[in-house]
Coordinates of C-alpha atoms and ligand atoms in Angstrom, one line a residue:
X168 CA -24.5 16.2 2.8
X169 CA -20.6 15.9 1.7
X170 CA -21.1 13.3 -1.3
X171 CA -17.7 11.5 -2.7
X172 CA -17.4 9.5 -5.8
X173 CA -15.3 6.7 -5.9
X174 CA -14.2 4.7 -8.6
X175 CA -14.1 1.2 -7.8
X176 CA -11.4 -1.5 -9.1
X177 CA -12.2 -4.9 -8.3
X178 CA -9.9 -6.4 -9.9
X179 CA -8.8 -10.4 -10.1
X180 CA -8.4 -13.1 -7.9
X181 CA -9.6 -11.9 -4.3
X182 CA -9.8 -8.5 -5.1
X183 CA -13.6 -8.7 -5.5
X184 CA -14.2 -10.8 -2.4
X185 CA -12.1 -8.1 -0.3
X186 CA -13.6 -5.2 -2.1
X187 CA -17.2 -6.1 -1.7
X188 CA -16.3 -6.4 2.2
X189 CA -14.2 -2.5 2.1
X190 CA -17.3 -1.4 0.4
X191 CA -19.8 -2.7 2.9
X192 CA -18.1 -1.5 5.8
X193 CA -17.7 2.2 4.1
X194 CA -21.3 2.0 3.8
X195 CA -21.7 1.5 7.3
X196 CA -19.2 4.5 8.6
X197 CA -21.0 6.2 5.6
X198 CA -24.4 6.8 7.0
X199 CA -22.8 7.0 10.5
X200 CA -20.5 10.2 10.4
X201 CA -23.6 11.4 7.5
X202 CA -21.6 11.5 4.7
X203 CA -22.8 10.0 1.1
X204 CA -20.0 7.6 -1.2
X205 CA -21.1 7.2 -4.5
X206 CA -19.3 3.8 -6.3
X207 CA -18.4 3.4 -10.1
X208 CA -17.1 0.0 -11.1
X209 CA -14.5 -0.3 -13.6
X210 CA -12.5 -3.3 -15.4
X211 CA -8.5 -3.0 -14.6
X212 CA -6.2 -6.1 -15.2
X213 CA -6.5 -9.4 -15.8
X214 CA -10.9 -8.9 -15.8
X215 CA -9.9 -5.7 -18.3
X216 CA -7.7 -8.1 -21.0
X217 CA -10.7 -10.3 -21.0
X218 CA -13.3 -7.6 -22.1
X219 CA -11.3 -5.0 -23.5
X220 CA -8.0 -7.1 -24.8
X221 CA -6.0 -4.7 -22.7
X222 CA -5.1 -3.9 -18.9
X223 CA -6.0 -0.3 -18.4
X224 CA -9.3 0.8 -20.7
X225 CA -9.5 4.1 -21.4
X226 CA -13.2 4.1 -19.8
X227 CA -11.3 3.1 -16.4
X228 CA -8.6 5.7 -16.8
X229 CA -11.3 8.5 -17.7
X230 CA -13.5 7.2 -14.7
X231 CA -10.0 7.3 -12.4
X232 CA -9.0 10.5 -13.3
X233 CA -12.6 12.1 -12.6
X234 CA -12.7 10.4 -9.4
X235 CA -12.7 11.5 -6.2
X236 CA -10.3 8.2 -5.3
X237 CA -9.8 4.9 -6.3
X238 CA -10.5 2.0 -4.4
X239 CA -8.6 -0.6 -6.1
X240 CA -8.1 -4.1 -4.9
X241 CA -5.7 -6.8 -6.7
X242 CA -4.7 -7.6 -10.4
X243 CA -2.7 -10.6 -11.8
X244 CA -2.8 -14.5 -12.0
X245 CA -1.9 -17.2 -14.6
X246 CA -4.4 -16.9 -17.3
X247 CA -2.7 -13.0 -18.6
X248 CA 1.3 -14.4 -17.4
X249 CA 2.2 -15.1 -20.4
X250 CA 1.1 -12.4 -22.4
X251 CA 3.3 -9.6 -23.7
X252 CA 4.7 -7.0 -20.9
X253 CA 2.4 -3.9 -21.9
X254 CA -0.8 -6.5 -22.2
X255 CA -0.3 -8.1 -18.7
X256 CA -2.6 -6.8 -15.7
X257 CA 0.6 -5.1 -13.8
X258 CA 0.9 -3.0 -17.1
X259 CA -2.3 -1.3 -16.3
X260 CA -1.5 -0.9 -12.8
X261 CA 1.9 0.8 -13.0
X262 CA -0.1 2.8 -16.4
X263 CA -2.7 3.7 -13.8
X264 CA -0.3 5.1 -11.1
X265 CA 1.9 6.7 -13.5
X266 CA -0.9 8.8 -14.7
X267 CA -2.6 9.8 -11.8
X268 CA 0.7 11.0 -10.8
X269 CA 0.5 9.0 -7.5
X270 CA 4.2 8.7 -7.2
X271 CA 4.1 8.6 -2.8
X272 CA 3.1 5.0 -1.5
X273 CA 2.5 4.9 2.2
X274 CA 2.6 1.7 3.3
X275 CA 1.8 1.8 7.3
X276 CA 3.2 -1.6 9.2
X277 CA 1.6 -1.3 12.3
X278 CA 2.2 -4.5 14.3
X279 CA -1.1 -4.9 16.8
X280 CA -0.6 -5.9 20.4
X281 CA -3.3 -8.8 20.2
X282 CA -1.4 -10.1 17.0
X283 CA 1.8 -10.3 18.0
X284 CA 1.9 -14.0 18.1
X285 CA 0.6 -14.4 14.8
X286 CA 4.0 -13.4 13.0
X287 CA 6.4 -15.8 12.5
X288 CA 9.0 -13.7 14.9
X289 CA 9.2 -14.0 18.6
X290 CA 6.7 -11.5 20.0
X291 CA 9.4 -9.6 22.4
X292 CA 11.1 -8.1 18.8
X293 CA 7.5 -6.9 17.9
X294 CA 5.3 -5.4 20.6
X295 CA 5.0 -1.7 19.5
X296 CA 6.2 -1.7 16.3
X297 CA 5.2 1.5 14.0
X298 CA 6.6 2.2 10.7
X299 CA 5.9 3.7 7.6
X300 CA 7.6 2.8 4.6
X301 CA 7.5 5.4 2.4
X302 CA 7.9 4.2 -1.3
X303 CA 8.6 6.3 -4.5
X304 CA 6.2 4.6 -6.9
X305 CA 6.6 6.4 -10.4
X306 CA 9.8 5.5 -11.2
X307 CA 12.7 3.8 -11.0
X308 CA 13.4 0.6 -12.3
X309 CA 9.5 -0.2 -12.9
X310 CA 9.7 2.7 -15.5
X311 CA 13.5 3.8 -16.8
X312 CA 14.5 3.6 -20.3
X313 CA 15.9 1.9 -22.4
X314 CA 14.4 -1.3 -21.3
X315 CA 14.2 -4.3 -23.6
X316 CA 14.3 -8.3 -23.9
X317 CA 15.6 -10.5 -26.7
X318 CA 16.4 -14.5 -26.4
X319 CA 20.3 -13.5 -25.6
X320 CA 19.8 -10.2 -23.3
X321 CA 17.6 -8.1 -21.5
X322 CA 18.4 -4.9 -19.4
X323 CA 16.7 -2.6 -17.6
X324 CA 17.6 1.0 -16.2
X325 CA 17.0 2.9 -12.6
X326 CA 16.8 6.4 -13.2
X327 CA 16.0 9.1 -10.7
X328 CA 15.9 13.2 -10.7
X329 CA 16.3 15.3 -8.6
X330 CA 13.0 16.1 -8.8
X331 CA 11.5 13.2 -8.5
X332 CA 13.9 12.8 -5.0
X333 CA 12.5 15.6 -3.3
X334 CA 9.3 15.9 -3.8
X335 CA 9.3 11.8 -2.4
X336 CA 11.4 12.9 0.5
X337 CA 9.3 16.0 1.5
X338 CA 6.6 13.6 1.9
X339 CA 8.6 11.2 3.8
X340 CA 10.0 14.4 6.1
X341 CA 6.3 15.8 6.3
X342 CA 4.8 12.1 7.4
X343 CA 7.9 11.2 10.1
X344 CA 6.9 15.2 11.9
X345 CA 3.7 13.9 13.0
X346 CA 5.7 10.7 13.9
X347 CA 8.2 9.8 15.7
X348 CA 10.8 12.1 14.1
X349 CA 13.0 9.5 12.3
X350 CA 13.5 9.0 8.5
X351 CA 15.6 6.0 7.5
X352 CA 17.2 6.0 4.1
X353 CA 17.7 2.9 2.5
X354 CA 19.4 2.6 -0.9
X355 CA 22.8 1.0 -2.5
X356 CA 24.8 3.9 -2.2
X357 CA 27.8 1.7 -2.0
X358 CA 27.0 0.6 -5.6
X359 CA 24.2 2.7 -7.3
X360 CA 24.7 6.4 -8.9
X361 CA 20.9 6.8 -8.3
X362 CA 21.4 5.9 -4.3
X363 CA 24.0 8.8 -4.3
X364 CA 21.4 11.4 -5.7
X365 CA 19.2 9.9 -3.5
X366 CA 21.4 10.7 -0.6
X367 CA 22.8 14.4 -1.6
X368 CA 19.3 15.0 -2.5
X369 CA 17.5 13.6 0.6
X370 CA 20.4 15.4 3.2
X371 CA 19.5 18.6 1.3
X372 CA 15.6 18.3 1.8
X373 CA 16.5 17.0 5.7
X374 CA 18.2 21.0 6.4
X375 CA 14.0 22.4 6.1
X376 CA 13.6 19.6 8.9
X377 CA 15.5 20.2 11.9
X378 CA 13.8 18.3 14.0
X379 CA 13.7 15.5 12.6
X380 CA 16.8 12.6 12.5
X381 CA 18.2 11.6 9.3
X382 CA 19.9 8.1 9.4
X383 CA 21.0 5.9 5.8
X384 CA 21.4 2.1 5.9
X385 CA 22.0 0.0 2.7
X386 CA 19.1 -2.3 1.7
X387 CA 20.7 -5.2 2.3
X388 CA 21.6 -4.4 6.1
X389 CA 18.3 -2.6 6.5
X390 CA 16.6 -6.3 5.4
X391 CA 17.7 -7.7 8.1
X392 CA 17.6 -4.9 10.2
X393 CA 13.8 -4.8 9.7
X394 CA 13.9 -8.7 11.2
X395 CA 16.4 -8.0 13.8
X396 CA 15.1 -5.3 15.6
X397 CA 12.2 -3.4 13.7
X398 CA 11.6 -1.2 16.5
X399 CA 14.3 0.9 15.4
X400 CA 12.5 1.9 12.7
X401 CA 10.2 5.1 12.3
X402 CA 9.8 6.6 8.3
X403 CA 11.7 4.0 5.5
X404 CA 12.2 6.0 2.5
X405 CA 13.1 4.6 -0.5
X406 CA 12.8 3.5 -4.0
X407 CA 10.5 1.8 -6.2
X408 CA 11.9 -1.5 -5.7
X409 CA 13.2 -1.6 -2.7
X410 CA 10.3 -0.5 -1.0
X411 CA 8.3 -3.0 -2.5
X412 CA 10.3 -5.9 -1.6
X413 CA 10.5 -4.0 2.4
X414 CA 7.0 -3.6 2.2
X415 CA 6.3 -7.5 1.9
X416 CA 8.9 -8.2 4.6
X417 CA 7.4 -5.8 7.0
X418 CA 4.3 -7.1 6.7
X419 CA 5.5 -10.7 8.3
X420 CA 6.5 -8.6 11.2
X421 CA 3.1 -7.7 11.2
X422 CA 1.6 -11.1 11.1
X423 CA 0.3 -11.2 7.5
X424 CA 0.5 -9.7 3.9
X425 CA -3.4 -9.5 4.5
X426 CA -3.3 -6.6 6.9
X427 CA -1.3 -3.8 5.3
X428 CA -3.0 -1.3 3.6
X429 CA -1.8 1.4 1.1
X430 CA -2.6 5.3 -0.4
X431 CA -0.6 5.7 -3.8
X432 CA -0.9 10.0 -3.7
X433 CA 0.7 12.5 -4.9
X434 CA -1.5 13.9 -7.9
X435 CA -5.1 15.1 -7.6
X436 CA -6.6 11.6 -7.6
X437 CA -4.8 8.8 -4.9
X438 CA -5.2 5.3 -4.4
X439 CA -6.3 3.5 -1.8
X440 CA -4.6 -0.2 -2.5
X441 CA -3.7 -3.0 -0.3
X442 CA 0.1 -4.2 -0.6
X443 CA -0.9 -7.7 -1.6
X444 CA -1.9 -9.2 -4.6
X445 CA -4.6 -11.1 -6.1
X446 CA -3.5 -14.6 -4.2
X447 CA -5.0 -16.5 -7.2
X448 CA -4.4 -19.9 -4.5
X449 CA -7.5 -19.2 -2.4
X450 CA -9.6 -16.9 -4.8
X451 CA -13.5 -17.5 -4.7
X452 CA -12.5 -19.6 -1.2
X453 CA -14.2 -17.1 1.0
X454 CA -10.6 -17.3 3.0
X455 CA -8.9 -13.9 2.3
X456 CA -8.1 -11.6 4.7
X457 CA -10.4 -8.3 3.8
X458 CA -8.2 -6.6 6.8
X459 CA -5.4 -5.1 4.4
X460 CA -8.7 -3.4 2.0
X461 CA -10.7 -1.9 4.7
X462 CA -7.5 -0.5 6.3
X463 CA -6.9 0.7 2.6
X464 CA -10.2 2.5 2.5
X465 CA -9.9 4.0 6.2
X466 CA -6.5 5.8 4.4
X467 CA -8.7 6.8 1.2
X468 CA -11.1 8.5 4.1
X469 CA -8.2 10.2 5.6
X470 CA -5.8 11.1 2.5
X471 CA -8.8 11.8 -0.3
X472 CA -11.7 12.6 1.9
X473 CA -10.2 14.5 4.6
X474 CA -13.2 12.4 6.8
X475 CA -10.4 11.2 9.5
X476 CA -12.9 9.9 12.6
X477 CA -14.7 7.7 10.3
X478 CA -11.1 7.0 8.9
X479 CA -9.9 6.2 12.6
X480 CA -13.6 4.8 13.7
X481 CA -12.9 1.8 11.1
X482 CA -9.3 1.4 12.6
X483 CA -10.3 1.0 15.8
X484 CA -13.0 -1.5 14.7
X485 CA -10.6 -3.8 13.4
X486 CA -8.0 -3.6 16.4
X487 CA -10.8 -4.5 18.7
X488 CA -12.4 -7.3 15.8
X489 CA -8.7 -8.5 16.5
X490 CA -8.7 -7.7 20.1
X491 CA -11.6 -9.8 20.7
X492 CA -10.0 -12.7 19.3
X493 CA -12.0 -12.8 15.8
X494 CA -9.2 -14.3 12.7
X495 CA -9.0 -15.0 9.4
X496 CA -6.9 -18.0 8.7
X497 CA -4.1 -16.7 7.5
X498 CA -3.5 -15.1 11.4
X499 CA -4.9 -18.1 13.3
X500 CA -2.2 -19.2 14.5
X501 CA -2.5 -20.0 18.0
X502 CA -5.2 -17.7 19.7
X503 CA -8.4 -18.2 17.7
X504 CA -11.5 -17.4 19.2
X505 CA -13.0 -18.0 16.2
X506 CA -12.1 -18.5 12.3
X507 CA -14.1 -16.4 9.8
X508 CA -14.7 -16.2 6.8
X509 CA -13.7 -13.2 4.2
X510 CA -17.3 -12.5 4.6
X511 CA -17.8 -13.0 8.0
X512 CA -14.8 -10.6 9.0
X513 CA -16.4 -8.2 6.9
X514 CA -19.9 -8.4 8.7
X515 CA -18.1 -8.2 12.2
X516 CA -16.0 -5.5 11.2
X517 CA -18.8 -3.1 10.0
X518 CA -20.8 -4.1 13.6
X519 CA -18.1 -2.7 15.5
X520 CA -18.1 0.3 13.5
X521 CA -21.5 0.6 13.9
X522 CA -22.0 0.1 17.7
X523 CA -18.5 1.7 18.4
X524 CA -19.6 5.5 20.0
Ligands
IPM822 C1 2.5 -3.9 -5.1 C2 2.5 -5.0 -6.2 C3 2.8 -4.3 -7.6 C4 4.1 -3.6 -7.5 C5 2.7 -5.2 -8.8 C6 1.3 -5.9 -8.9 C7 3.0 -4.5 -10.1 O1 3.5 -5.9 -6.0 O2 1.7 -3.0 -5.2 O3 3.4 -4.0 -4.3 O4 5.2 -4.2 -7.7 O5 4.1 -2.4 -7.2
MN823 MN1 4.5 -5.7 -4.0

């Protein structure tokens, strides 16, 4: 039997609630498509400074890099925001990408049919909506030098290579192939030297795609864009920062921050991440939306495991969970059947999974 060993990052806030509920429902595709998951739990963020007096142990890094995949699921919150930069829970995040070499982010924002009247936009702008946002995640602002801070000034730099441009972009090319055939640029070429590398680089890469259509908006237009009329998008690809701010916006479309997933590949070892974060507000509630971290794990089946029915088996479960009229609260907006708990979601997801044949 295929055996996979996962390293598990629970994290703060939710992340423990929505984790346990990923891992249960694993479990049940597990024994299902007869393959064996073997978890490690390690400390990361806010839980790590606690223990360790620092964000990213070397014990969870070791564990990471030996990994299979990591199943991470939310750092941060008030206790660790006023520590130093390097000693706050994001510091061992970013540490953790960065050295796992996970520089693609795939953020899928998939709006589902029976949801469509959860977002806060009219449902006629959002009834098939299927993008991917594409993120570089390993550089960028988050990591150029010089950066610094004193009372009077602070700065920080965007830097970019060429390098670090295409091999993004082939990913982006590669992912809008089995699409719909549409990568959207989005940078500040009007203002930024880096969005003008991005765009000789990125037209460049596009001549090995043919087939594929190549358009550029700025992010300011394509932030509203993405409200206006987000059908028109197929493949975002952009930077760091930019594609963390669309990612959050795109997920309103979608109905909640709760129900986009992410894989962070690239190097040998991915990770399987939800977009949000640790929503310190309604930690230990029993309230958060798990939906985001199982989709998250369904992507570590596909991208690290190469397992894709039990990958698609879980999707399915949760567009019929949602189909059927099950909620969290965060998407109970008008059409409840009934309002679950984090736990509860959890259970009904992994039935469906179960009975689904
Ligand atoms: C995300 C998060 C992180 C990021 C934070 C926690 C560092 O917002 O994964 O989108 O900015 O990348
Ligand atoms: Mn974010």
């Amino acid at each position: 039997m295929k055996k996979y060993n996962i390293c598990v990052i629970k994290g703060d806030g939710i992340g423990p609630e929505i984790t346990t509920e990923a891992i249960k429902v694993l479990d049940t595709v597990a024994s299902k498509f007869n393959f064996d998951l073997n978890y490690e739990h390690f400390l990361m963020g806010g839980a790590a400074i606690d223990v360790f007096g620092e964000p990213l142990p070397e014990e969870t890094l070791e564990a990471a890099m030996k990994s299979d995949a990591v199943l991470f699921g939310a750092i941060g919150g008030e206790k660790w925001d006023n520590l130093e930069r390097h000693l706050r829970p994001e510091s061992g995040l970013l540490k953790l990408r960065k050295r796992l070499n996970a520089f693609a982010n795939l953020r899928p924002a998939i709006v589902f049919d029976d949801l469509a009247e959860a977002s806060t936009i009219k449902a006629e702008a959002l009834k098939g909506v299927d993008i991917l946002v594409v993120r570089e995640l390993t550089s960028g602002l988050y990591f150029g030098e010089p950066r610094g801070k004193n009372e009077e000034k602070a700065f920080n730099t965007m830097v970019y290579t060429k390098k670090e441009i295409e091999r993004i972009s082939k990913i982006a090319f590669e992912a809008a192939a089995k699409r719909n055939k549409k990568v959207t640029l989005v940078d500040k070429a009007n203002v930024l030297e880096t969005s003008q590398l991005w765009r000789e680089v990125v037209k460049e890469i596009a001549k090995d795609y043919p087939d594929i259509v190549l358009d550029f908006m700025y992010i300011d237009n394509a932030a509203m864009q993405l409200i206006r009329d987000p059908k028109q998008f197929d493949v975002i690809l952009t930077e760091n920062l930019f594609g963390d701010i669309l990612s959050d916006e795109a997920s309103m479309i979608c109905g909640s921050i709760g129900l986009l997933p992410s894989a962070s590949i690239g190097g040998r070892v991915g990770i399987f991440e939800p977009i949000h974060g640790s929503a310190p507000d309604i930690a230990g509630q029993g309230v958060a939306n798990p939906m985001a971290m199982i989709l998250s794990a369904a992507m570590m089946l596909k991208y690290a495991f190469n397992e894709i029915e039990a990958a698609e088996c879980i999707e399915k479960a949760v567009r019929n969970v949602l189909k059927d009229g099950y909620r969290t609260a965060d998407i109970s907006r008008f059409d409840a059947k009934e309002i679950c708990s984090t736990n509860e979601i959890g259970s009904i997801i992994s039935d469906y999974v179960n009975s689904d044949d």
